[in-house]
C-alpha positions as MATLAB code, in Angstrom:
seq = 'RPPRADRCSLCPSARQLLAMINNEGVNVDLYIPRKCSATNRLIGAKDRASVQLNIGHVDVNGVYTGECTTYAFSGFVRGQGETDGSLDRLWAKETAAASAAGKLI';
ca = [
      16.234   91.029   71.067;
      16.689   92.283   74.725;
      13.808   93.433   76.879;
      13.172   97.382   77.500;
      15.169   98.777   80.766;
      12.104  100.577   81.460;
       9.737   98.592   81.237;
      11.083   94.210   82.198;
      10.786   92.937   85.028;
      14.184   92.424   86.261;
      16.387   92.242   88.552;
      17.876   96.262   89.541;
      21.282   95.118   88.736;
      20.255   94.281   85.097;
      18.224   96.752   84.458;
      20.898   98.610   85.545;
      22.722   97.541   82.591;
      20.120   97.905   79.711;
      19.953  101.341   81.175;
      24.018  102.100   81.223;
      23.500  103.506   85.270;
      26.400  103.260   86.987;
      26.108  102.485   90.459;
      26.095  106.903   91.783;
      23.785  107.117   89.136;
      24.867  108.774   86.376;
      24.444  108.103   82.814;
      27.062  106.600   81.351;
      26.223  106.089   77.343;
      28.078  106.342   74.913;
      25.845  107.945   72.220;
      23.235  110.100   73.947;
      20.679  111.665   70.881;
      19.952  115.328   70.628;
      17.197  116.841   69.438;
      16.673  119.623   67.043;
      16.625  123.471   68.389;
      14.551  124.079   65.713;
      12.176  121.838   64.751;
      12.998  119.114   68.187;
      13.376  115.815   65.531;
      16.131  113.703   66.864;
      19.663  113.967   65.326;
      21.297  111.096   63.764;
      23.837  109.836   64.210;
      25.300  109.811   61.075;
      23.831  113.329   60.762;
      26.826  114.825   60.087;
      25.785  118.647   58.745;
      24.889  118.978   62.465;
      25.953  121.217   64.094;
      26.032  122.519   68.188;
      25.886  125.793   69.674;
      27.325  126.806   72.567;
      26.696  130.725   73.807;
      28.587  131.949   76.477;
      26.857  134.331   79.168;
      28.562  137.692   80.118;
      28.130  140.392   83.005;
      26.841  143.847   82.768;
      31.410  144.105   81.513;
      31.314  142.106   79.639;
      33.427  140.165   81.275;
      32.849  135.507   80.566;
      30.177  134.318   83.339;
      31.059  130.260   83.279;
      27.753  129.664   82.768;
      26.557  128.847   78.732;
      23.201  127.826   76.467;
      23.257  125.364   74.153;
      21.665  125.737   70.558;
      21.931  121.977   68.690;
      20.582  122.114   65.186;
      19.799  119.626   62.167;
      21.221  119.240   58.869;
      17.585  119.524   57.228;
      17.416  122.996   59.341;
      20.335  123.946   58.197;
      20.891  122.588   54.425;
      16.836  124.901   54.282;
      19.584  127.161   55.745;
      16.862  128.077   58.158;
      20.014  128.046   61.388;
      20.163  131.408   61.662;
      16.703  132.484   61.973;
      15.848  129.939   63.898;
      19.022  130.754   66.033;
      17.318  134.075   66.290;
      13.996  133.102   67.261;
      15.506  130.904   70.013;
      17.658  133.537   71.606;
      14.983  136.572   72.343;
      12.894  133.683   73.718;
      15.661  132.619   76.094;
      16.499  136.139   76.857;
      12.639  137.805   77.036;
      12.018  135.053   79.218;
      15.385  135.712   81.298;
      14.219  139.384   81.039;
      10.676  138.357   82.673;
      12.484  136.554   85.060;
      15.133  139.354   86.590;
      17.921  137.727   85.477;
      20.449  138.926   83.017;
      21.995  136.888   80.393;
];
């Protein structure tokens, strides 16, 4: 088993190979696991029922600003029928935090 990148005492170039980070410091892993927005569980690579939603932000005129908020839901949450309620709860929390900061979403 190869040593973990965060605990190994290898030279920086070997650590760079284990962590899949290029010379500019950008993560270039082929698979980066996601976390469920509702339960904070990791969403596995084989979870075919999981979804990721990107909700676009609009200005006061209803024009898309180019920003978005991303939510990921695991197949477990979708199977329980809790995705809609979780999305409502998370979006309400997001808009409350934005309005407290004086920002329009």
